[in-house]
mmCIF file of C-alpha atoms in Angstrom:
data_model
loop_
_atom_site.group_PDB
_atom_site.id
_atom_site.type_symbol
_atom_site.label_atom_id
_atom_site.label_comp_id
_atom_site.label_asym_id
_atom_site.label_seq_id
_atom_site.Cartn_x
_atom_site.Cartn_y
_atom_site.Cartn_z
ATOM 1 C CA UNK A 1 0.000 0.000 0.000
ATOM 2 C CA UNK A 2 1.280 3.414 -1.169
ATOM 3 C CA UNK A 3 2.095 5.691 1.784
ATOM 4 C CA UNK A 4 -0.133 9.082 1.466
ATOM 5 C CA UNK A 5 1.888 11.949 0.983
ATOM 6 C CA UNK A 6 1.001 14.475 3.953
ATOM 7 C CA UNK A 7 -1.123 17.338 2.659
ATOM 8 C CA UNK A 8 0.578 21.004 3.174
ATOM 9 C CA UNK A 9 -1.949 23.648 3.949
ATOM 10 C CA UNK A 10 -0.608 27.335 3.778
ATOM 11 C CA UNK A 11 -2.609 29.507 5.920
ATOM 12 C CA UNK A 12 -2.434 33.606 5.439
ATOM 13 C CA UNK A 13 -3.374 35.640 7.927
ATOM 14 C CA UNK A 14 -4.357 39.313 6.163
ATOM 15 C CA UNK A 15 -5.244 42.485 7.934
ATOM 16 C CA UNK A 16 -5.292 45.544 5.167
ATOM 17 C CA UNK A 17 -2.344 44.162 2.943
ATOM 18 C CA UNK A 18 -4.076 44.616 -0.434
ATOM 19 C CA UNK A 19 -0.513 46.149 -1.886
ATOM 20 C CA UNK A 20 1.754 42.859 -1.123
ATOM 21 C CA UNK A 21 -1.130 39.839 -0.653
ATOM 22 C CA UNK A 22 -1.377 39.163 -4.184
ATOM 23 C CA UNK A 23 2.701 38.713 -4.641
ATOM 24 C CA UNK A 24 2.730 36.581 -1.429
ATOM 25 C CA UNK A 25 -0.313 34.561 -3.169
ATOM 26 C CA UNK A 26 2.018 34.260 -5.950
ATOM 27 C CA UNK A 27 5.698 32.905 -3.947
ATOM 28 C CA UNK A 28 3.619 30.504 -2.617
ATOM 29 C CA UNK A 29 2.322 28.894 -5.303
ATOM 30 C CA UNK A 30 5.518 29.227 -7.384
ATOM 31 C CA UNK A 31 7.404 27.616 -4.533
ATOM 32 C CA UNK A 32 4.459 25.057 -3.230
ATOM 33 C CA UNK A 33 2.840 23.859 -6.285
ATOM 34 C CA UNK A 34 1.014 20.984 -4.483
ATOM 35 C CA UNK A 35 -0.315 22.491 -0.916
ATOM 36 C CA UNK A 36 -3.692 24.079 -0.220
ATOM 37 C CA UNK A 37 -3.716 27.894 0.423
ATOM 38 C CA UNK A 38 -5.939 29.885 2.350
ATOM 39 C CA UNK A 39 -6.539 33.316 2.894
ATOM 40 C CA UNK A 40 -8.225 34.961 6.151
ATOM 41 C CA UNK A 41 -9.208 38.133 5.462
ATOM 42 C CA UNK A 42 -9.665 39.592 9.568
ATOM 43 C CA UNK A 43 -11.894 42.058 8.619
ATOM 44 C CA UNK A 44 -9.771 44.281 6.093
ATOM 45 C CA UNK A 45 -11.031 47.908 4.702
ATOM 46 C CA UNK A 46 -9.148 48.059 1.901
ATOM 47 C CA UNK A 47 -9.459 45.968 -1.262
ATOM 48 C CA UNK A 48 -7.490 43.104 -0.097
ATOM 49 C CA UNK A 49 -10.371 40.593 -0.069
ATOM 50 C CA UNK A 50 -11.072 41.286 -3.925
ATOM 51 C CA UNK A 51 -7.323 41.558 -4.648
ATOM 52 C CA UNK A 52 -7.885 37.826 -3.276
ATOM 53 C CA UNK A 53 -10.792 36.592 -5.008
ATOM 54 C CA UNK A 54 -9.260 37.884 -8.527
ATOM 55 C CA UNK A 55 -6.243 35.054 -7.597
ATOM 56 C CA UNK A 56 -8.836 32.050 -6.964
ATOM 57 C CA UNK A 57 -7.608 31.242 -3.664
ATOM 58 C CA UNK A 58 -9.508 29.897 -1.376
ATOM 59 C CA UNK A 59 -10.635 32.817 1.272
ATOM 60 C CA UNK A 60 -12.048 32.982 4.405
ATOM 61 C CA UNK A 61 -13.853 36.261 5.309
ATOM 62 C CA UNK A 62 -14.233 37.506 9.457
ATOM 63 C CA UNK A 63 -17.003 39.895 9.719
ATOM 64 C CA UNK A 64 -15.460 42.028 11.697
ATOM 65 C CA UNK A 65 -11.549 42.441 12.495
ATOM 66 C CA UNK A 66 -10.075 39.921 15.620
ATOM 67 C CA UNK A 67 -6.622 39.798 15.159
ATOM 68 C CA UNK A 68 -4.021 38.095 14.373
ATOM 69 C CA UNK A 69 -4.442 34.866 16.736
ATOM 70 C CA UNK A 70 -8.147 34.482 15.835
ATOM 71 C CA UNK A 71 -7.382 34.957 12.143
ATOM 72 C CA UNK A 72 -4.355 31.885 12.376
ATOM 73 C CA UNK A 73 -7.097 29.976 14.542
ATOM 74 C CA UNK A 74 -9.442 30.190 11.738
ATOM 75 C CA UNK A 75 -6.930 28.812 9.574
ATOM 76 C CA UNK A 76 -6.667 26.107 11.827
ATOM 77 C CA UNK A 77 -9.702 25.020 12.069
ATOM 78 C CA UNK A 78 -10.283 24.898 8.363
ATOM 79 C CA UNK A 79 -7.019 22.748 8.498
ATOM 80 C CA UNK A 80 -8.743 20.468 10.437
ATOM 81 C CA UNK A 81 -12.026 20.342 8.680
ATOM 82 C CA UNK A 82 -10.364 19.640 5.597
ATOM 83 C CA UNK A 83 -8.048 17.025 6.638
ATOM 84 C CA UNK A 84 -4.738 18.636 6.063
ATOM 85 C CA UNK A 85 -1.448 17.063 7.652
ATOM 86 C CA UNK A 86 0.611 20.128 8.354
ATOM 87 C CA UNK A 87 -0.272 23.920 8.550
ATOM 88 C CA UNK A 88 1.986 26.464 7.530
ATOM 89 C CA UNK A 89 1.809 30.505 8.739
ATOM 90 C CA UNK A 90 2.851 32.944 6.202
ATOM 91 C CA UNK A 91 2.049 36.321 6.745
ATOM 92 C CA UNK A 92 0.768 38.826 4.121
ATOM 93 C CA UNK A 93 2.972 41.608 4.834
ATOM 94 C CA UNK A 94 5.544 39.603 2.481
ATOM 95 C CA UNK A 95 8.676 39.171 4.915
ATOM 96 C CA UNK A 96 7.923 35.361 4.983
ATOM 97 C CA UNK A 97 9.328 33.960 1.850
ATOM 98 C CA UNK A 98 7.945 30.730 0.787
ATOM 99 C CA UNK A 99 10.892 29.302 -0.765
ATOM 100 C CA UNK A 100 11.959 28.118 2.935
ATOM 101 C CA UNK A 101 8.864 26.190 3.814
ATOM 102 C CA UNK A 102 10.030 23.544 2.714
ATOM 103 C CA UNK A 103 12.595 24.085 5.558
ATOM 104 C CA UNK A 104 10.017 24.060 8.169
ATOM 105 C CA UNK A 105 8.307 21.416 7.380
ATOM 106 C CA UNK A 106 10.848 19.087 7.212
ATOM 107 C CA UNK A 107 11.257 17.897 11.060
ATOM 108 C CA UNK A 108 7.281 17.662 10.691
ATOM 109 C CA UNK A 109 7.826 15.069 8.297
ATOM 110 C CA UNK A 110 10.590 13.534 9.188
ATOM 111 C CA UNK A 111 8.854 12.916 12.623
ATOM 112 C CA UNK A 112 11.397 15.157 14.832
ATOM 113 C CA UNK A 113 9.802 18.141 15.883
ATOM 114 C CA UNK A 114 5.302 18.617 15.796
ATOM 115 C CA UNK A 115 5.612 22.743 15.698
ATOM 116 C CA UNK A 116 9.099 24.281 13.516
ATOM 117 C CA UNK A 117 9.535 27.986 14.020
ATOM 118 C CA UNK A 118 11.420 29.820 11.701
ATOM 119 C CA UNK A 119 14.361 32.191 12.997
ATOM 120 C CA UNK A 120 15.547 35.208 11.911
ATOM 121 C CA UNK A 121 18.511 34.589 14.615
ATOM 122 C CA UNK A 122 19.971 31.595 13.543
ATOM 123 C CA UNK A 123 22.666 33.258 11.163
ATOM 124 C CA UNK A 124 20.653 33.330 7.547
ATOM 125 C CA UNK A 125 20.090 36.791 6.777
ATOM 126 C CA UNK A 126 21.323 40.325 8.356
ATOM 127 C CA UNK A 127 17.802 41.430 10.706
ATOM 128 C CA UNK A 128 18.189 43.216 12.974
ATOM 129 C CA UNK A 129 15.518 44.627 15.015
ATOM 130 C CA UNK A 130 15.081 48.054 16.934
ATOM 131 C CA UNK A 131 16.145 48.639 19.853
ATOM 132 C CA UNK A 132 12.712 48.656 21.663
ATOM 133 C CA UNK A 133 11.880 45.152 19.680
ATOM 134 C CA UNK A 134 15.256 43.716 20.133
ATOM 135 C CA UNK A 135 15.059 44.131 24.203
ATOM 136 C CA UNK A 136 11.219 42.603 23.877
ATOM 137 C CA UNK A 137 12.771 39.791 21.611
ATOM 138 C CA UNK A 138 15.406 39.031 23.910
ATOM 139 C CA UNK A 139 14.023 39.013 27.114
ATOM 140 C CA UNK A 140 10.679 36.383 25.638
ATOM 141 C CA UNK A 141 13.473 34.416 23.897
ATOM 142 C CA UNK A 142 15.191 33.678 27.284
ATOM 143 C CA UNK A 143 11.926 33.196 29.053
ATOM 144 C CA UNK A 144 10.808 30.685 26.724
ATOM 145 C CA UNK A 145 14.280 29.285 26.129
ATOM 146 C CA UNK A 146 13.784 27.967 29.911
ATOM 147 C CA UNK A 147 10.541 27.331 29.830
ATOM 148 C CA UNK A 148 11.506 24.957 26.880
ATOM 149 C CA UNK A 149 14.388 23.857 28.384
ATOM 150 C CA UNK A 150 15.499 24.393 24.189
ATOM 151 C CA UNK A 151 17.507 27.440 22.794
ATOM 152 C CA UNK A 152 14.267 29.658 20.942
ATOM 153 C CA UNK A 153 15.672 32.213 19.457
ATOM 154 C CA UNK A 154 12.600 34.256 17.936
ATOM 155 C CA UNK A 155 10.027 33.583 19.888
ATOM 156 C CA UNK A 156 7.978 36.062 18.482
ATOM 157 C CA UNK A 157 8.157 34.731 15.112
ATOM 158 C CA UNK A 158 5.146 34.010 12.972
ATOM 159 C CA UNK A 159 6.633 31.774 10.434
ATOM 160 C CA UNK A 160 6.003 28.434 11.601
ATOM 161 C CA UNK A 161 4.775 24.862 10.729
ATOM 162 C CA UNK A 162 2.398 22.689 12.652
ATOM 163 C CA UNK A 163 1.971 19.091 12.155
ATOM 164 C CA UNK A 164 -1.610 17.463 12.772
ATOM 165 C CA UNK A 165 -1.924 16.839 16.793
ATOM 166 C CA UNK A 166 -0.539 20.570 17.090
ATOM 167 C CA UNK A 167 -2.888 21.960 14.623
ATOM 168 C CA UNK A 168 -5.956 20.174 16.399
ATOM 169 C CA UNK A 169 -4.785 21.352 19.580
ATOM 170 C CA UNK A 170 -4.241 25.299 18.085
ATOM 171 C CA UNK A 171 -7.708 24.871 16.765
ATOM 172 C CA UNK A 172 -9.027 24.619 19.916
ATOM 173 C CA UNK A 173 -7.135 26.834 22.015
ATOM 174 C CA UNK A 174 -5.080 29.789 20.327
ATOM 175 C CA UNK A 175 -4.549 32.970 22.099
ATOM 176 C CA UNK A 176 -5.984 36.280 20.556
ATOM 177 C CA UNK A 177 -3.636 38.976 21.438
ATOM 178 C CA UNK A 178 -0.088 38.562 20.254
ATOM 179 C CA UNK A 179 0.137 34.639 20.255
ATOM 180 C CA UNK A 180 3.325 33.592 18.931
ATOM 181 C CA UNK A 181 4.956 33.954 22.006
ATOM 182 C CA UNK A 182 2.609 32.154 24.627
ATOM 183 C CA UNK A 183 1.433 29.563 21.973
ATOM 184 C CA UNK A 184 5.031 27.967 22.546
ATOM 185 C CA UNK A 185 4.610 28.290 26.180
ATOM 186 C CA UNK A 186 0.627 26.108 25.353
ATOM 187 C CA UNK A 187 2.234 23.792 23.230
ATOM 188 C CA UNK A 188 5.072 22.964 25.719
ATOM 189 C CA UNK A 189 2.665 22.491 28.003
ATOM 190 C CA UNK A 190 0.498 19.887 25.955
ATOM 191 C CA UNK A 191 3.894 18.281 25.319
ATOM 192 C CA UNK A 192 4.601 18.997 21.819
ATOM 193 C CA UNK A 193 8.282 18.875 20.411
ATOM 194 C CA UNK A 194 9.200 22.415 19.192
ATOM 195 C CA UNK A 195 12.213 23.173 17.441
ATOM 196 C CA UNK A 196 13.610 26.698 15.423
ATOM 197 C CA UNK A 197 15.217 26.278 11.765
ATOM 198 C CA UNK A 198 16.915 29.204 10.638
ATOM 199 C CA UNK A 199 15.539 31.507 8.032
ATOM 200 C CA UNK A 200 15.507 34.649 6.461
ATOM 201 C CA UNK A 201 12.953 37.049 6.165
ATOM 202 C CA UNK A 202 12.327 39.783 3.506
ATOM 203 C CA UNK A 203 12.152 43.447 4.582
ATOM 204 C CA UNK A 204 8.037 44.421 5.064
ATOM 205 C CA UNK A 205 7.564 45.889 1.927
ATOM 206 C CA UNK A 206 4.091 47.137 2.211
ATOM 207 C CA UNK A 207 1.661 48.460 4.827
ATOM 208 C CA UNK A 208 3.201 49.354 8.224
ATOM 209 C CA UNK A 209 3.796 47.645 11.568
ATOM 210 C CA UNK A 210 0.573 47.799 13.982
ATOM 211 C CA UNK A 211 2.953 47.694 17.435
ATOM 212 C CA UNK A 212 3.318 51.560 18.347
ATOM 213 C CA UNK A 213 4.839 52.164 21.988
ATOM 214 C CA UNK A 214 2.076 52.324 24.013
ATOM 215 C CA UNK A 215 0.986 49.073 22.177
ATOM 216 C CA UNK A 216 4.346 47.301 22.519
ATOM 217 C CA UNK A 217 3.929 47.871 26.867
ATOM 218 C CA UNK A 218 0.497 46.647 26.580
ATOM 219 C CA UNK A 219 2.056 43.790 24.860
ATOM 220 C CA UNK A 220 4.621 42.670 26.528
ATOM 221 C CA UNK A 221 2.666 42.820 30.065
ATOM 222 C CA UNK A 222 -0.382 40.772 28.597
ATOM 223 C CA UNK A 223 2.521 38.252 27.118
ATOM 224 C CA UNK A 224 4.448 38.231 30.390
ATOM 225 C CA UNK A 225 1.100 37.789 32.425
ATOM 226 C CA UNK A 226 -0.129 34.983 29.914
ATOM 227 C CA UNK A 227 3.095 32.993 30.229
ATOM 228 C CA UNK A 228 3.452 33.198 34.099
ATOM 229 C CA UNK A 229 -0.664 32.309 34.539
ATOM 230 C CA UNK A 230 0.231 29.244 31.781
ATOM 231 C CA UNK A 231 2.918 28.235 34.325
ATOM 232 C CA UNK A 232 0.279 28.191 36.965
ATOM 233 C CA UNK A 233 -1.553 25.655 35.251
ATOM 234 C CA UNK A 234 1.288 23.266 35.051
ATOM 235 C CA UNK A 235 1.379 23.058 38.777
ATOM 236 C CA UNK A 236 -1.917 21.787 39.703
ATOM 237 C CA UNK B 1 -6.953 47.854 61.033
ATOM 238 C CA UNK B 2 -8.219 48.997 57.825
ATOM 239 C CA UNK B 3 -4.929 47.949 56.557
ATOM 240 C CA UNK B 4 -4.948 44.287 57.508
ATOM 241 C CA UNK B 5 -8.414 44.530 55.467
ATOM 242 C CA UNK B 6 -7.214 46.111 52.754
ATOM 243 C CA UNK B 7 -4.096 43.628 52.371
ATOM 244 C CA UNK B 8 -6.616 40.626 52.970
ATOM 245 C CA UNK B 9 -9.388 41.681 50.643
ATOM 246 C CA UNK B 10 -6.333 42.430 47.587
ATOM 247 C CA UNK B 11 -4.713 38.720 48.308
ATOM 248 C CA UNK B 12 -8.216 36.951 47.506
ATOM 249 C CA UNK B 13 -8.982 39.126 44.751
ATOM 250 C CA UNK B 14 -5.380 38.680 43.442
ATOM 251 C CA UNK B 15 -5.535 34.697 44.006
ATOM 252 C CA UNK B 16 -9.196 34.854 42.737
ATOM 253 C CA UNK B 17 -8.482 36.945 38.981
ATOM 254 C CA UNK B 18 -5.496 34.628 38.685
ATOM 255 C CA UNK B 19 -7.453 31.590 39.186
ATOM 256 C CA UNK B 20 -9.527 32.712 36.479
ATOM 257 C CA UNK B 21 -7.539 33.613 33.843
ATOM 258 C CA UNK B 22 -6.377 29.987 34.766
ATOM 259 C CA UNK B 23 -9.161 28.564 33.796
ATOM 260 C CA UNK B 24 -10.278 30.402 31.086
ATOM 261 C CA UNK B 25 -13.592 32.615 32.597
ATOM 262 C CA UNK B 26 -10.960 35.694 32.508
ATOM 263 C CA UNK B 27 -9.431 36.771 29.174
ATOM 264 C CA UNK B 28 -5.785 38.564 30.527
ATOM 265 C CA UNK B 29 -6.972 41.585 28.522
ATOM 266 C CA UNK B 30 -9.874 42.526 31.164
ATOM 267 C CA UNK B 31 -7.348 41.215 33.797
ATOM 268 C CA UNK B 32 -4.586 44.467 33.518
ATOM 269 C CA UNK B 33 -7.016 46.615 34.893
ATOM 270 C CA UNK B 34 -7.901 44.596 38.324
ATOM 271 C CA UNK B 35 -4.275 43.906 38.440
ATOM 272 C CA UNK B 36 -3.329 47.255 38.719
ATOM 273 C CA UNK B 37 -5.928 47.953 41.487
ATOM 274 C CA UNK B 38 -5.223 45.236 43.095
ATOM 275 C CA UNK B 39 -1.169 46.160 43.027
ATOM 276 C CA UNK B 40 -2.486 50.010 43.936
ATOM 277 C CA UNK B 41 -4.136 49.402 46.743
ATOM 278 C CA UNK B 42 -2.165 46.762 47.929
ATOM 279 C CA UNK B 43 1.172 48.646 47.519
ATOM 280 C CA UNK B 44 -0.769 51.983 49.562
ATOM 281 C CA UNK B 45 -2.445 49.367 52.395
ATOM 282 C CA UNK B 46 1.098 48.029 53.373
ATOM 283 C CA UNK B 47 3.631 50.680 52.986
ATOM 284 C CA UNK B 48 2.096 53.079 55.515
ATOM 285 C CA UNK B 49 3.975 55.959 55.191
ATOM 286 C CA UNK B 50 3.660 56.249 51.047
ATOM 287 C CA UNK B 51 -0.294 56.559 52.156
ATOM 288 C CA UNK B 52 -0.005 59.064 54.411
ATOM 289 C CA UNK B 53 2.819 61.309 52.023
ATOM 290 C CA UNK B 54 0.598 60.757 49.252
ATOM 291 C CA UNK B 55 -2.472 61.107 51.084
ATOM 292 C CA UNK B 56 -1.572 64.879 52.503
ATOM 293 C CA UNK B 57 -0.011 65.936 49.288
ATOM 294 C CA UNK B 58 -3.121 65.639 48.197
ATOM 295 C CA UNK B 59 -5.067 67.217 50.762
ATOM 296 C CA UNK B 60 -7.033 64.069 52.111
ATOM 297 C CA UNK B 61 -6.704 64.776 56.243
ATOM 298 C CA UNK B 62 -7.474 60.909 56.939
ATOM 299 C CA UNK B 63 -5.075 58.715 54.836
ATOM 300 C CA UNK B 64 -7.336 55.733 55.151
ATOM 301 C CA UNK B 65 -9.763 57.967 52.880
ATOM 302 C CA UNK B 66 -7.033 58.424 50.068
ATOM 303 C CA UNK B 67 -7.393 54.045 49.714
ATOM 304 C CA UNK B 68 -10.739 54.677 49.519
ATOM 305 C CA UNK B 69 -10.191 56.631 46.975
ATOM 306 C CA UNK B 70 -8.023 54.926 45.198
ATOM 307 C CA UNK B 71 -10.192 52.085 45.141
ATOM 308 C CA UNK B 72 -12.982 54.286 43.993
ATOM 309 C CA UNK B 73 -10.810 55.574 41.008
ATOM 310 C CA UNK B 74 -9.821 52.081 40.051
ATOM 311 C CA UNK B 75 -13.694 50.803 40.099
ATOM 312 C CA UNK B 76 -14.700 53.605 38.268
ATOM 313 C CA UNK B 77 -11.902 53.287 35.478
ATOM 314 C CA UNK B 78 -13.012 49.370 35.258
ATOM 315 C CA UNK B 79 -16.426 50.284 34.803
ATOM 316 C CA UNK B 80 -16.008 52.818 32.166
ATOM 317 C CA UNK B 81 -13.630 49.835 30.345
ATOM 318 C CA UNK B 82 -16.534 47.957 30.278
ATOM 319 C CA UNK B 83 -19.173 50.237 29.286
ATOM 320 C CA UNK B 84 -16.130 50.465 26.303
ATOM 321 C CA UNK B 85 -16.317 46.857 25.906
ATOM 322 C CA UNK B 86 -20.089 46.619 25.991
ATOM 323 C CA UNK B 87 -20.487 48.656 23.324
ATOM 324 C CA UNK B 88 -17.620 47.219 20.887
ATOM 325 C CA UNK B 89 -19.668 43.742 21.632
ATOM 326 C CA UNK B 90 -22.719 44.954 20.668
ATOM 327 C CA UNK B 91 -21.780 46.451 17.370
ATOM 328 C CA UNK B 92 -19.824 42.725 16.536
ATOM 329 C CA UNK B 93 -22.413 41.175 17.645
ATOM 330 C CA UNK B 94 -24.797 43.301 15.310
ATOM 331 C CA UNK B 95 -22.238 42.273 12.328
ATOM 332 C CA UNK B 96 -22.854 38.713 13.067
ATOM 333 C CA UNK B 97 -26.645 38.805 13.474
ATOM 334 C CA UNK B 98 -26.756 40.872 9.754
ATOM 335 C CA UNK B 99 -24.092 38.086 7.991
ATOM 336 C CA UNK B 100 -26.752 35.374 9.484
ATOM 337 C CA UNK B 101 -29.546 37.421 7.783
ATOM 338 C CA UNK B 102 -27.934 37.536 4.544
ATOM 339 C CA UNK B 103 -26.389 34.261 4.514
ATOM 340 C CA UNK B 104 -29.983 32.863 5.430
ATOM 341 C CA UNK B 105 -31.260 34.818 2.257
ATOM 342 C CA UNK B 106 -28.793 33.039 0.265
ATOM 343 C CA UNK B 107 -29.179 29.508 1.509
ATOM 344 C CA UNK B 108 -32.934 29.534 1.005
ATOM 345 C CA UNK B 109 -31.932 31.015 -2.645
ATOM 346 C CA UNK B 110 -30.022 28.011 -3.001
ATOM 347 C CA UNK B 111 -32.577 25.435 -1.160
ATOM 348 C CA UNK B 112 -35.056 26.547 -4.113
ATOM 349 C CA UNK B 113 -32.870 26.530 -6.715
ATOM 350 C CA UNK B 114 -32.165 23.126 -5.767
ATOM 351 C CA UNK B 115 -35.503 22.125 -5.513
ATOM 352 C CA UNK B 116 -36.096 23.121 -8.885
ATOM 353 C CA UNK B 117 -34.061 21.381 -10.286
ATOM 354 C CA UNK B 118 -34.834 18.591 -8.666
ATOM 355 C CA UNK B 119 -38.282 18.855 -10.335
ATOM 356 C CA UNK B 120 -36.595 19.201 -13.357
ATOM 357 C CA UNK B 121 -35.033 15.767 -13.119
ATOM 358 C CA UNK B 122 -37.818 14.156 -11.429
#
């Protein structure tokens, strides 16, 4: 009996990127011929969702805007529904280049890791982030690094692969505000193998970042206050 | 006395909002807020003489008054996030009720559509 070849389902979160979504749409079927792709438009004003349709991918439409967690957690779920082996995150903003998913899902398939993050710090590529980001970067990489007991170098990192159990378990339970970070911290939890590949990102060519400073407090105290709460749970 | 009160009452809330996020009634977002009163009135309750600086700098003659206050402040502030909140829920939840209304419209489109053809067929 032929072994089934695990289905690859590309999921794009998209949040106002009608300038770059189509030439994301575009890498990722150039460079992943054979996986699914889905769009979830999170509520966008602009003309992103008919930028979308004009492509014929498949798109999922919020009514109203939810973020980034609940827009990835939709993807999931479709994942599931349609049977899909492995979800991949690629954002719309275009930093995430599809030529190196085939990077991350390799330990998926070659039954090493369940969840591959993609890292910007693992010496492909020159990023380097602001000041303000880099501290926020650094201090969730060493949290989670011990958390982990596993060097994670970009924690914050959207570019990622789940294999099936993990994508199941996302489905169900994905956090909405900022999730990258505590989603590692879940997963841990639940006992999922989680491992960083390195990669490198594109510069954001369109649209521009949401985090402002009184965001990026916000942020890091709802993170820090997830994480230590998660902990909790562990305990009992 | 008011101060062992004080310290008691902002341990069980702390224990009890932490507890909750814990097991998921108590999204971290609508957390910050009770957090910070808790840590505010907790902070004022034990260190005595912070209360009392504060508390004349003011112009509150009884410090125990200023963590009243305080208190009062904080409720108020959670209470006007929520009437925030409220209202953002309400117009989402408007959104979803009109997508149900419309998506209705089309699935009984497609119910007689189908039905004709059926006849068709048949």
């Amino acid at each position: 009996m032929e072994r089934k070849t695990p289905r690859v389902l590309v999921i794009i979160p998209a949040y106002n990127e009608e300038e770059t979504i189509a030439g994301v749409i575009e890498d990722v079927r150039r460079e992943m011929p054979r996986a699914g792709i889905v769009v979830v438009n999170d509520g966008s004003t602009d003309r992103t969702p008919r930028v979308v349709r004009q492509t014929g991918v498949e798109l999922l439409e919020h009514p109203y805007n939810m973020g980034i967690g609940a827009a990835m957690q939709t993807g999931y779920k479709y994942a599931i529904s349609r049977g899909f082996d492995i979800a991949v995150q690629v954002d719309a903003d275009g930093q995430h280049r599809a030529g190196e998913i085939k990077r991350l899902i390799e330990p998926i398939l070659d039954r090493n890791a369940d969840v591959v993050v993609g890292s910007r710090f693992l010496g492909l590529g020159d990023y380097r982030p602001s000041f303000a980001r880099g501290v926020a970067i650094t201090i969730f990489s060493r949290i989670v690094s011990s958390i982990l007991g596993a060097r994670i170098t970009d924690p914050s990192s959207g570019f990622r692969a789940a294999g099936r159990r993990a994508v199941w378990y996302l489905s169900r339970c994905y956090p909405d505000d900022y999730p990258e970070v505590e989603a590692l911290v879940l997963l841990h939890k639940k006992g999922f193998a989680i491992m960083e590949v390195p990669v490198k990102m594109a510069e954001r060519k369109g649209g521009r970042s949401s985090i402002t400073a009184g965001r990026g407090v916000y942020y890091m105290v709802k993170v820090l206050l997830a994480i230590f709460v998660d902990l909790l749970k562990r305990v009992d | 006395m008011f101060r062992v009160i004080s310290i008691v009452i902002a341990i069980v809330l702390f224990v009890m909002v932490i507890d909750f996020i814990r097991r998921g009634l108590l999204k971290e977002k609508y957390a910050v807020l009770w957090l910070a009163a808790i840590g505010a009135v907790g902070i004022f309750a034990v260190w005595r003489g912070l209360l009392d600086r504060v508390a004349s700098w003011v112009g509150v003659a009884y410090p125990p008054s200023f963590l009243f206050l305080i208190g009062l402040v904080f409720i108020l502030m959670i209470l006007l996030h929520f009437s925030v909140v409220i209202s953002i829920l309400t117009e989402r939840n408007k959104n979803l009720a009109q997508e149900v209304a419309l998506l209705k419209a089309r699935v009984d489109e497609m119910d007689k559509k189908g039905a004709a053809a059926g006849k068709e067929e048949g």
